[in-house]
mmCIF file of C-alpha atoms in Angstrom:
data_model
loop_
_atom_site.group_PDB
_atom_site.id
_atom_site.type_symbol
_atom_site.label_atom_id
_atom_site.label_comp_id
_atom_site.label_asym_id
_atom_site.label_seq_id
_atom_site.Cartn_x
_atom_site.Cartn_y
_atom_site.Cartn_z
ATOM 1 C CA MET V 1 -5.113 -14.617 -44.268
ATOM 2 C CA ALA V 2 -4.207 -10.685 -43.757
ATOM 3 C CA GLN V 3 -7.370 -10.793 -41.670
ATOM 4 C CA GLU V 4 -6.015 -13.353 -39.532
ATOM 5 C CA LYS V 5 -2.735 -12.128 -38.949
ATOM 6 C CA GLY V 6 -4.026 -8.694 -37.989
ATOM 7 C CA LYS V 7 -6.295 -10.268 -35.312
ATOM 8 C CA SER V 8 -3.081 -11.932 -33.939
ATOM 9 C CA THR V 9 -1.426 -8.533 -34.092
ATOM 10 C CA PHE V 10 -4.432 -6.888 -31.670
ATOM 11 C CA SER V 11 -4.726 -9.643 -29.817
ATOM 12 C CA VAL V 12 -0.856 -9.435 -28.518
ATOM 13 C CA LYS V 13 -0.850 -5.254 -28.447
ATOM 14 C CA ASN V 14 -4.313 -6.260 -26.157
ATOM 15 C CA PHE V 15 -2.164 -8.802 -23.893
ATOM 16 C CA ILE V 16 0.579 -6.668 -22.915
ATOM 17 C CA LEU V 17 -0.935 -3.150 -22.364
ATOM 18 C CA LYS V 18 -2.914 -4.773 -20.375
ATOM 19 C CA ASN V 19 -0.588 -6.753 -18.399
ATOM 20 C CA ASN V 20 1.497 -4.116 -18.483
ATOM 21 C CA THR V 21 2.759 -4.032 -14.967
ATOM 22 C CA TYR V 22 3.462 -7.693 -13.970
ATOM 23 C CA LEU V 23 5.435 -6.887 -17.705
ATOM 24 C CA ILE V 24 7.449 -3.981 -16.475
ATOM 25 C CA LEU V 25 8.323 -6.449 -13.044
ATOM 26 C CA LEU V 26 8.891 -9.271 -14.994
ATOM 27 C CA VAL V 27 12.138 -6.775 -16.945
ATOM 28 C CA LEU V 28 13.557 -5.110 -13.657
ATOM 29 C CA PHE V 29 13.404 -8.541 -11.948
ATOM 30 C CA ILE V 30 15.641 -9.847 -15.095
ATOM 31 C CA VAL V 31 17.874 -6.353 -14.887
ATOM 32 C CA CYS V 32 18.571 -6.862 -11.622
ATOM 33 C CA SER V 33 19.421 -10.071 -11.705
ATOM 34 C CA ILE V 34 21.989 -9.256 -14.395
ATOM 35 C CA VAL V 35 23.341 -6.038 -12.684
ATOM 36 C CA SER V 36 23.689 -7.449 -9.240
ATOM 37 C CA ARG V 37 25.378 -10.972 -8.364
ATOM 38 C CA ASP V 38 23.698 -10.368 -4.524
ATOM 39 C CA PHE V 39 19.967 -9.700 -5.923
ATOM 40 C CA LEU V 40 19.134 -13.224 -5.938
ATOM 41 C CA THR V 41 20.403 -14.130 -2.725
ATOM 42 C CA LEU V 42 18.236 -15.908 -0.770
ATOM 43 C CA SER V 43 18.622 -13.118 2.206
ATOM 44 C CA ASN V 44 18.885 -10.419 0.215
ATOM 45 C CA LEU V 45 15.223 -11.728 -1.151
ATOM 46 C CA VAL V 46 13.980 -12.288 2.874
ATOM 47 C CA ASN V 47 14.840 -9.003 3.412
ATOM 48 C CA ILE V 48 12.952 -7.402 -0.078
ATOM 49 C CA CYS V 49 9.981 -9.263 2.190
ATOM 50 C CA GLN V 50 10.395 -8.205 5.477
ATOM 51 C CA GLN V 51 11.568 -4.345 3.976
ATOM 52 C CA TYR V 52 8.457 -3.690 1.882
ATOM 53 C CA ALA V 53 5.704 -5.925 4.138
ATOM 54 C CA SER V 54 4.298 -2.784 5.906
ATOM 55 C CA THR V 55 4.549 -0.963 2.496
ATOM 56 C CA VAL V 56 2.205 -3.841 0.575
ATOM 57 C CA ILE V 57 -0.548 -3.893 3.384
ATOM 58 C CA VAL V 58 -1.196 -0.269 4.005
ATOM 59 C CA SER V 59 -0.734 0.464 0.348
ATOM 60 C CA ILE V 60 -3.692 -1.979 -0.149
ATOM 61 C CA GLY V 61 -5.844 0.483 2.637
ATOM 62 C CA MET V 62 -5.062 3.566 0.201
ATOM 63 C CA LEU V 63 -5.905 1.254 -2.531
ATOM 64 C CA PHE V 64 -9.463 1.326 -0.773
ATOM 65 C CA VAL V 65 -9.669 4.508 -0.521
ATOM 66 C CA ILE V 66 -8.403 5.380 -4.104
ATOM 67 C CA LEU V 67 -10.998 3.141 -5.688
ATOM 68 C CA THR V 68 -13.274 5.809 -4.234
ATOM 69 C CA GLY V 69 -12.169 8.765 -5.983
ATOM 70 C CA GLY V 70 -10.238 9.598 -3.175
ATOM 71 C CA ILE V 71 -6.882 9.780 -1.482
ATOM 72 C CA ASP V 72 -5.777 9.517 2.058
ATOM 73 C CA LEU V 73 -2.485 11.057 3.188
ATOM 74 C CA SER V 74 -2.578 10.455 6.591
ATOM 75 C CA VAL V 75 -1.655 7.042 6.294
ATOM 76 C CA GLY V 76 3.169 7.894 7.085
ATOM 77 C CA SER V 77 1.402 9.810 10.116
ATOM 78 C CA ILE V 78 -1.019 6.898 11.465
ATOM 79 C CA VAL V 79 1.887 4.534 11.212
ATOM 80 C CA ALA V 80 3.948 6.390 13.350
ATOM 81 C CA ILE V 81 1.027 6.748 16.093
ATOM 82 C CA GLY V 82 0.725 2.017 15.278
ATOM 83 C CA SER V 83 4.206 1.890 16.130
ATOM 84 C CA VAL V 84 4.831 4.627 18.997
ATOM 85 C CA LEU V 85 1.967 3.037 20.661
ATOM 86 C CA SER V 86 2.585 -0.170 20.385
ATOM 87 C CA ALA V 87 5.493 0.055 21.922
ATOM 88 C CA TYR V 88 4.651 2.904 24.376
ATOM 89 C CA SER V 89 1.958 0.117 25.963
ATOM 90 C CA LEU V 90 4.438 -2.283 25.905
ATOM 91 C CA SER V 91 7.334 -0.593 28.057
ATOM 92 C CA SER V 92 5.257 2.202 30.126
ATOM 93 C CA TRP V 93 1.581 -0.220 30.494
ATOM 94 C CA GLY V 94 3.104 -3.803 30.854
ATOM 95 C CA TRP V 95 0.225 -4.725 29.261
ATOM 96 C CA GLY V 96 1.284 -7.666 27.090
ATOM 97 C CA VAL V 97 1.855 -7.859 22.523
ATOM 98 C CA VAL V 98 -2.055 -8.693 21.793
ATOM 99 C CA PRO V 99 -3.568 -5.402 23.663
ATOM 100 C CA SER V 100 -0.946 -3.563 22.886
ATOM 101 C CA CYS V 101 -1.413 -3.975 19.341
ATOM 102 C CA LEU V 102 -4.750 -4.057 19.606
ATOM 103 C CA ILE V 103 -5.425 -0.154 21.191
ATOM 104 C CA SER V 104 -3.270 0.624 18.181
ATOM 105 C CA LEU V 105 -5.432 -0.491 15.580
ATOM 106 C CA LEU V 106 -8.341 1.197 17.592
ATOM 107 C CA LEU V 107 -6.607 4.205 17.322
ATOM 108 C CA GLY V 108 -5.544 4.003 13.700
ATOM 109 C CA THR V 109 -9.329 2.565 12.901
ATOM 110 C CA ALA V 110 -10.277 5.943 14.369
ATOM 111 C CA CYS V 111 -8.629 8.025 12.796
ATOM 112 C CA GLY V 112 -9.690 6.733 9.665
ATOM 113 C CA LEU V 113 -13.186 6.924 10.502
ATOM 114 C CA PHE V 114 -12.637 10.700 11.840
ATOM 115 C CA THR V 115 -10.952 11.392 7.533
ATOM 116 C CA GLY V 116 -14.166 9.499 6.420
ATOM 117 C CA PHE V 117 -16.675 11.200 7.984
ATOM 118 C CA LEU V 118 -15.054 14.436 6.925
ATOM 119 C CA VAL V 119 -14.917 13.369 3.780
ATOM 120 C CA ALA V 120 -18.248 11.452 3.213
ATOM 121 C CA ARG V 121 -20.373 13.708 5.465
ATOM 122 C CA THR V 122 -18.989 17.138 5.684
ATOM 123 C CA ASP V 123 -18.416 17.096 1.507
ATOM 124 C CA MET V 124 -14.703 18.263 2.766
ATOM 125 C CA ALA V 125 -12.204 17.570 0.063
ATOM 126 C CA PRO V 126 -10.365 13.902 0.308
ATOM 127 C CA PHE V 127 -6.968 16.182 -0.280
ATOM 128 C CA VAL V 128 -7.487 18.773 2.864
ATOM 129 C CA ALA V 129 -9.591 16.337 5.068
ATOM 130 C CA SER V 130 -6.093 13.820 5.318
ATOM 131 C CA LEU V 131 -3.932 16.414 4.954
ATOM 132 C CA ALA V 132 -5.442 17.637 8.743
ATOM 133 C CA MET V 133 -5.343 13.921 9.903
ATOM 134 C CA MET V 134 -2.023 13.800 8.774
ATOM 135 C CA THR V 135 -1.107 16.317 11.087
ATOM 136 C CA MET V 136 -2.979 15.983 13.723
ATOM 137 C CA ALA V 137 -1.494 11.943 14.086
ATOM 138 C CA ARG V 138 2.083 12.625 13.995
ATOM 139 C CA GLY V 139 1.324 15.484 16.293
ATOM 140 C CA ILE V 140 -0.428 12.859 18.592
ATOM 141 C CA ALA V 141 2.835 10.507 18.102
ATOM 142 C CA TYR V 142 5.323 12.751 18.781
ATOM 143 C CA MET V 143 2.778 13.407 22.042
ATOM 144 C CA VAL V 144 2.729 10.245 23.621
ATOM 145 C CA SER V 145 6.412 9.683 22.652
ATOM 146 C CA ASN V 146 7.679 12.989 24.182
ATOM 147 C CA GLY V 147 9.558 13.118 20.820
ATOM 148 C CA SER V 148 12.247 10.107 21.791
ATOM 149 C CA PRO V 149 12.067 6.717 20.048
ATOM 150 C CA ILE V 150 10.441 4.448 22.442
ATOM 151 C CA MET V 151 12.754 0.781 22.924
ATOM 152 C CA THR V 152 10.776 -2.205 23.500
ATOM 153 C CA PRO V 153 10.651 -4.968 25.989
ATOM 154 C CA ALA V 154 13.249 -7.335 24.629
ATOM 155 C CA GLY V 155 11.679 -10.275 22.945
ATOM 156 C CA SER V 156 8.383 -8.985 23.089
ATOM 157 C CA ILE V 157 7.070 -7.619 19.640
ATOM 158 C CA SER V 158 10.694 -7.976 18.141
ATOM 159 C CA VAL V 159 9.736 -12.176 18.269
ATOM 160 C CA LEU V 160 7.140 -11.333 15.315
ATOM 161 C CA GLY V 161 9.141 -9.106 13.125
ATOM 162 C CA THR V 162 12.445 -12.489 12.806
ATOM 163 C CA ALA V 163 10.282 -14.898 13.043
ATOM 164 C CA LYS V 164 10.172 -16.944 9.907
ATOM 165 C CA VAL V 165 7.969 -19.695 8.847
ATOM 166 C CA PHE V 166 10.332 -21.110 6.566
ATOM 167 C CA PRO V 167 14.096 -19.798 6.199
ATOM 168 C CA TRP V 168 12.526 -18.182 3.176
ATOM 169 C CA LEU V 169 8.919 -17.230 4.445
ATOM 170 C CA THR V 170 8.701 -14.358 7.038
ATOM 171 C CA TRP V 171 5.495 -14.406 9.246
ATOM 172 C CA LEU V 172 5.583 -10.757 8.037
ATOM 173 C CA ALA V 173 5.373 -11.597 4.329
ATOM 174 C CA VAL V 174 2.421 -14.148 5.710
ATOM 175 C CA ILE V 175 0.146 -11.081 7.117
ATOM 176 C CA ALA V 176 0.856 -9.219 3.843
ATOM 177 C CA VAL V 177 -0.397 -11.956 1.850
ATOM 178 C CA ILE V 178 -3.493 -12.921 3.861
ATOM 179 C CA ILE V 179 -4.482 -8.961 4.132
ATOM 180 C CA VAL V 180 -4.154 -9.196 0.042
ATOM 181 C CA ALA V 181 -6.167 -11.907 -0.235
ATOM 182 C CA VAL V 182 -8.961 -10.404 1.740
ATOM 183 C CA ALA V 183 -8.817 -7.187 0.162
ATOM 184 C CA TRP V 184 -9.288 -8.863 -2.636
ATOM 185 C CA PHE V 185 -12.106 -11.199 -2.087
ATOM 186 C CA VAL V 186 -13.935 -8.282 -0.511
ATOM 187 C CA ILE V 187 -13.027 -6.022 -4.550
ATOM 188 C CA ASN V 188 -14.036 -9.422 -6.284
ATOM 189 C CA TYR V 189 -16.840 -11.355 -4.589
ATOM 190 C CA LEU V 190 -18.774 -8.409 -2.095
ATOM 191 C CA SER V 191 -21.616 -6.066 -2.650
ATOM 192 C CA PHE V 192 -18.667 -3.735 -0.531
ATOM 193 C CA GLY V 193 -16.093 -4.550 -3.076
ATOM 194 C CA ARG V 194 -18.532 -3.312 -5.698
ATOM 195 C CA ILE V 195 -20.100 -0.510 -4.099
ATOM 196 C CA THR V 196 -16.346 0.966 -3.540
ATOM 197 C CA ILE V 197 -15.636 0.809 -6.986
ATOM 198 C CA ALA V 198 -19.720 2.202 -8.449
ATOM 199 C CA ILE V 199 -18.423 5.451 -6.207
ATOM 200 C CA GLY V 200 -15.192 6.007 -7.901
ATOM 201 C CA SER V 201 -16.929 5.451 -11.157
ATOM 202 C CA ASN V 202 -20.070 7.666 -11.427
ATOM 203 C CA GLU V 203 -21.412 8.385 -7.120
ATOM 204 C CA GLU V 204 -24.414 10.101 -9.120
ATOM 205 C CA ALA V 205 -25.460 7.070 -10.336
ATOM 206 C CA VAL V 206 -24.537 5.149 -7.067
ATOM 207 C CA HIS V 207 -27.080 7.241 -5.071
ATOM 208 C CA LEU V 208 -29.373 7.656 -8.190
ATOM 209 C CA ALA V 209 -29.787 4.197 -7.336
ATOM 210 C CA GLY V 210 -30.029 4.201 -3.559
ATOM 211 C CA ILE V 211 -27.494 3.352 -2.169
ATOM 212 C CA ASN V 212 -26.094 5.330 0.694
ATOM 213 C CA THR V 213 -22.519 6.092 -0.156
ATOM 214 C CA PHE V 214 -21.851 7.198 3.380
ATOM 215 C CA PRO V 215 -21.056 4.099 5.718
ATOM 216 C CA VAL V 216 -19.037 2.445 2.490
ATOM 217 C CA LYS V 217 -16.959 6.031 1.819
ATOM 218 C CA MET V 218 -16.084 5.950 5.901
ATOM 219 C CA ALA V 219 -15.422 2.533 5.992
ATOM 220 C CA THR V 220 -12.630 2.483 3.151
ATOM 221 C CA TYR V 221 -11.028 5.454 4.787
ATOM 222 C CA ALA V 222 -11.517 2.894 8.429
ATOM 223 C CA ILE V 223 -10.046 -0.017 6.199
ATOM 224 C CA SER V 224 -7.404 2.454 5.678
ATOM 225 C CA GLY V 225 -6.016 3.203 8.789
ATOM 226 C CA PHE V 226 -6.555 0.322 10.212
ATOM 227 C CA CYS V 227 -4.081 -1.150 7.288
ATOM 228 C CA SER V 228 -1.575 1.861 8.360
ATOM 229 C CA ALA V 229 -2.003 0.657 12.147
ATOM 230 C CA ILE V 230 -0.875 -2.919 10.962
ATOM 231 C CA GLY V 231 2.249 -1.224 9.313
ATOM 232 C CA GLY V 232 3.270 0.727 12.714
ATOM 233 C CA ILE V 233 3.015 -2.717 14.904
ATOM 234 C CA ILE V 234 5.712 -4.570 11.900
ATOM 235 C CA ALA V 235 7.538 -1.217 11.902
ATOM 236 C CA CYS V 236 7.433 -2.151 15.649
ATOM 237 C CA SER V 237 8.055 -5.677 15.590
ATOM 238 C CA ARG V 238 11.423 -4.859 12.710
ATOM 239 C CA THR V 239 13.030 -2.556 14.842
ATOM 240 C CA GLY V 240 12.169 -3.073 18.279
ATOM 241 C CA ILE V 241 11.756 0.474 18.257
ATOM 242 C CA GLY V 242 8.783 2.718 18.637
ATOM 243 C CA SER V 243 9.405 6.087 16.809
ATOM 244 C CA PRO V 244 6.901 9.134 15.646
ATOM 245 C CA ALA V 245 9.529 9.441 12.419
ATOM 246 C CA VAL V 246 8.526 6.087 11.175
ATOM 247 C CA GLY V 247 6.657 6.641 7.930
ATOM 248 C CA ASN V 248 7.373 9.599 6.942
ATOM 249 C CA GLY V 249 6.688 10.064 3.624
ATOM 250 C CA LEU V 250 5.208 6.619 2.808
ATOM 251 C CA GLU V 251 1.680 8.092 1.320
ATOM 252 C CA LEU V 252 3.248 8.862 -1.262
ATOM 253 C CA ASP V 253 5.892 5.363 -1.790
ATOM 254 C CA CYS V 254 1.638 3.565 -1.333
ATOM 255 C CA ILE V 255 0.166 5.972 -3.778
ATOM 256 C CA ALA V 256 2.890 5.533 -6.136
ATOM 257 C CA ALA V 257 2.751 1.365 -5.889
ATOM 258 C CA CYS V 258 -1.705 2.002 -6.674
ATOM 259 C CA VAL V 259 -0.144 4.344 -10.003
ATOM 260 C CA ILE V 260 2.141 1.802 -10.959
ATOM 261 C CA GLY V 261 -0.555 -1.392 -10.391
ATOM 262 C CA GLY V 262 -2.613 0.566 -13.112
ATOM 263 C CA ALA V 263 -4.989 1.868 -10.175
ATOM 264 C CA SER V 264 -7.099 5.235 -11.447
ATOM 265 C CA LEU V 265 -6.663 8.660 -9.431
ATOM 266 C CA SER V 266 -9.697 9.484 -10.138
ATOM 267 C CA GLY V 267 -11.639 6.179 -8.843
ATOM 268 C CA GLY V 268 -13.307 3.181 -10.099
ATOM 269 C CA ILE V 269 -10.134 1.553 -11.605
ATOM 270 C CA GLY V 270 -7.800 -0.826 -9.375
ATOM 271 C CA SER V 271 -6.427 -4.450 -8.343
ATOM 272 C CA PRO V 272 -5.055 -5.528 -4.928
ATOM 273 C CA VAL V 273 -2.275 -7.974 -7.042
ATOM 274 C CA LYS V 274 -1.450 -4.864 -9.864
ATOM 275 C CA THR V 275 -0.875 -2.802 -6.470
ATOM 276 C CA VAL V 276 1.322 -5.396 -4.648
ATOM 277 C CA VAL V 277 3.068 -5.332 -8.041
ATOM 278 C CA GLY V 278 3.470 -1.657 -7.923
ATOM 279 C CA VAL V 279 5.884 -2.389 -4.581
ATOM 280 C CA LEU V 280 7.282 -4.787 -5.826
ATOM 281 C CA VAL V 281 8.907 -2.153 -8.477
ATOM 282 C CA LEU V 282 9.090 0.102 -6.165
ATOM 283 C CA ALA V 283 11.427 -2.074 -3.831
ATOM 284 C CA LEU V 284 13.006 -3.528 -6.580
ATOM 285 C CA ILE V 285 14.306 -0.248 -7.718
ATOM 286 C CA GLY V 286 15.125 0.882 -4.145
ATOM 287 C CA ASN V 287 17.016 -2.983 -3.752
ATOM 288 C CA ILE V 288 19.339 -2.257 -6.688
ATOM 289 C CA MET V 289 19.949 0.779 -6.175
ATOM 290 C CA ASN V 290 21.487 -0.305 -2.335
ATOM 291 C CA LEU V 291 23.299 -3.150 -3.672
ATOM 292 C CA LEU V 292 25.230 -0.475 -6.456
ATOM 293 C CA ALA V 293 25.648 2.427 -3.626
ATOM 294 C CA VAL V 294 23.782 4.496 -5.234
ATOM 295 C CA PRO V 295 22.882 7.336 -2.987
ATOM 296 C CA SER V 296 19.007 8.279 -1.763
ATOM 297 C CA TYR V 297 18.486 10.914 -3.736
ATOM 298 C CA PRO V 298 18.533 10.216 -7.431
ATOM 299 C CA GLN V 299 16.548 7.350 -6.115
ATOM 300 C CA ASP V 300 13.958 9.359 -5.605
ATOM 301 C CA VAL V 301 14.428 10.822 -9.032
ATOM 302 C CA ILE V 302 13.464 8.046 -10.629
ATOM 303 C CA LYS V 303 10.775 7.029 -8.606
ATOM 304 C CA GLY V 304 9.525 9.985 -9.894
ATOM 305 C CA ILE V 305 10.326 8.754 -13.151
ATOM 306 C CA ILE V 306 8.891 5.809 -13.244
ATOM 307 C CA ILE V 307 5.677 7.063 -11.907
ATOM 308 C CA ILE V 308 5.131 9.480 -14.548
ATOM 309 C CA PHE V 309 5.745 6.568 -16.591
ATOM 310 C CA ALA V 310 3.270 4.451 -15.286
ATOM 311 C CA VAL V 311 0.750 6.881 -15.086
ATOM 312 C CA LEU V 312 1.334 7.271 -19.225
ATOM 313 C CA LEU V 313 1.555 3.219 -19.579
ATOM 314 C CA GLN V 314 -2.308 4.058 -18.233
ATOM 315 C CA LYS V 315 -3.359 6.095 -20.370
ATOM 316 C CA VAL V 316 -2.060 4.035 -23.445
ATOM 317 C CA THR V 317 -4.180 1.242 -21.640
ATOM 318 C CA ASN V 318 -7.291 2.829 -21.273
ATOM 319 C CA LYS V 319 -7.247 4.451 -24.457
ATOM 320 C CA ASN V 320 -6.213 1.121 -26.229
ATOM 321 C CA THR V 321 -9.446 -1.494 -24.225
ATOM 322 C CA LYS V 322 -12.215 1.254 -24.261
#
């Protein structure tokens, strides 16, 4: 009986450790529901989906890079490029919504490819390569916009930002769900995903297995740039304005979301679904603080505490599940 009891306790402990990300979200959701009566309203929940759809998408791109053991600090600046270039194409060149979005996606992907080339071919540290791209991309955004926000034509891309499938489901949320589903499939069922995780776990072993890591590492940064450009398009569609200042500091939120979701910054560990949970944790914290009229600075402090807690919890989880 004692052994059976011990086994039962051990399994419960493992369950809690393996699902701590979901449990944190659940507890936070319950607390928010109790603290504010406005939290569970349909308008507020839809607003959360609208506001954080781009963060989810950009965080998924960041996850691919983190899985290789890298980091991409340029995502926020590439979001600015996507926002500004979409608005500029619509207003100054008179292009349609589709061509404007495509040119933004191409430039965002190209920025990611360049960062990936520096990391994979020249063996430059990901922090340094992406920091350089962060500076260049933000500069490009300010050059294109001439330092001023760009208004988009009425009824053009802004329709995407307000359109709803149902009263409780926005198109932006649908786009985010599709990208998360594709990322989950790629990571779990395609060889590209398995190689990406293997590079983060032990790149030398991947080399010894005869696998060329150069195109895979480049592709992960290209995916990050592509997702960031989508985030910029979404930001432009929500406000109807292309701003060179948008996405400032977004890279930190995306890294935080990945870490809260259990991703290891040393690579090889991470899940798209748990990354979304990480974004939702940050979203709920920001939302409940706004509902309670708490200033933005304490929100940053609380976010920092949660990141520290998530990293410590991740270490405990990895230690107990080995």
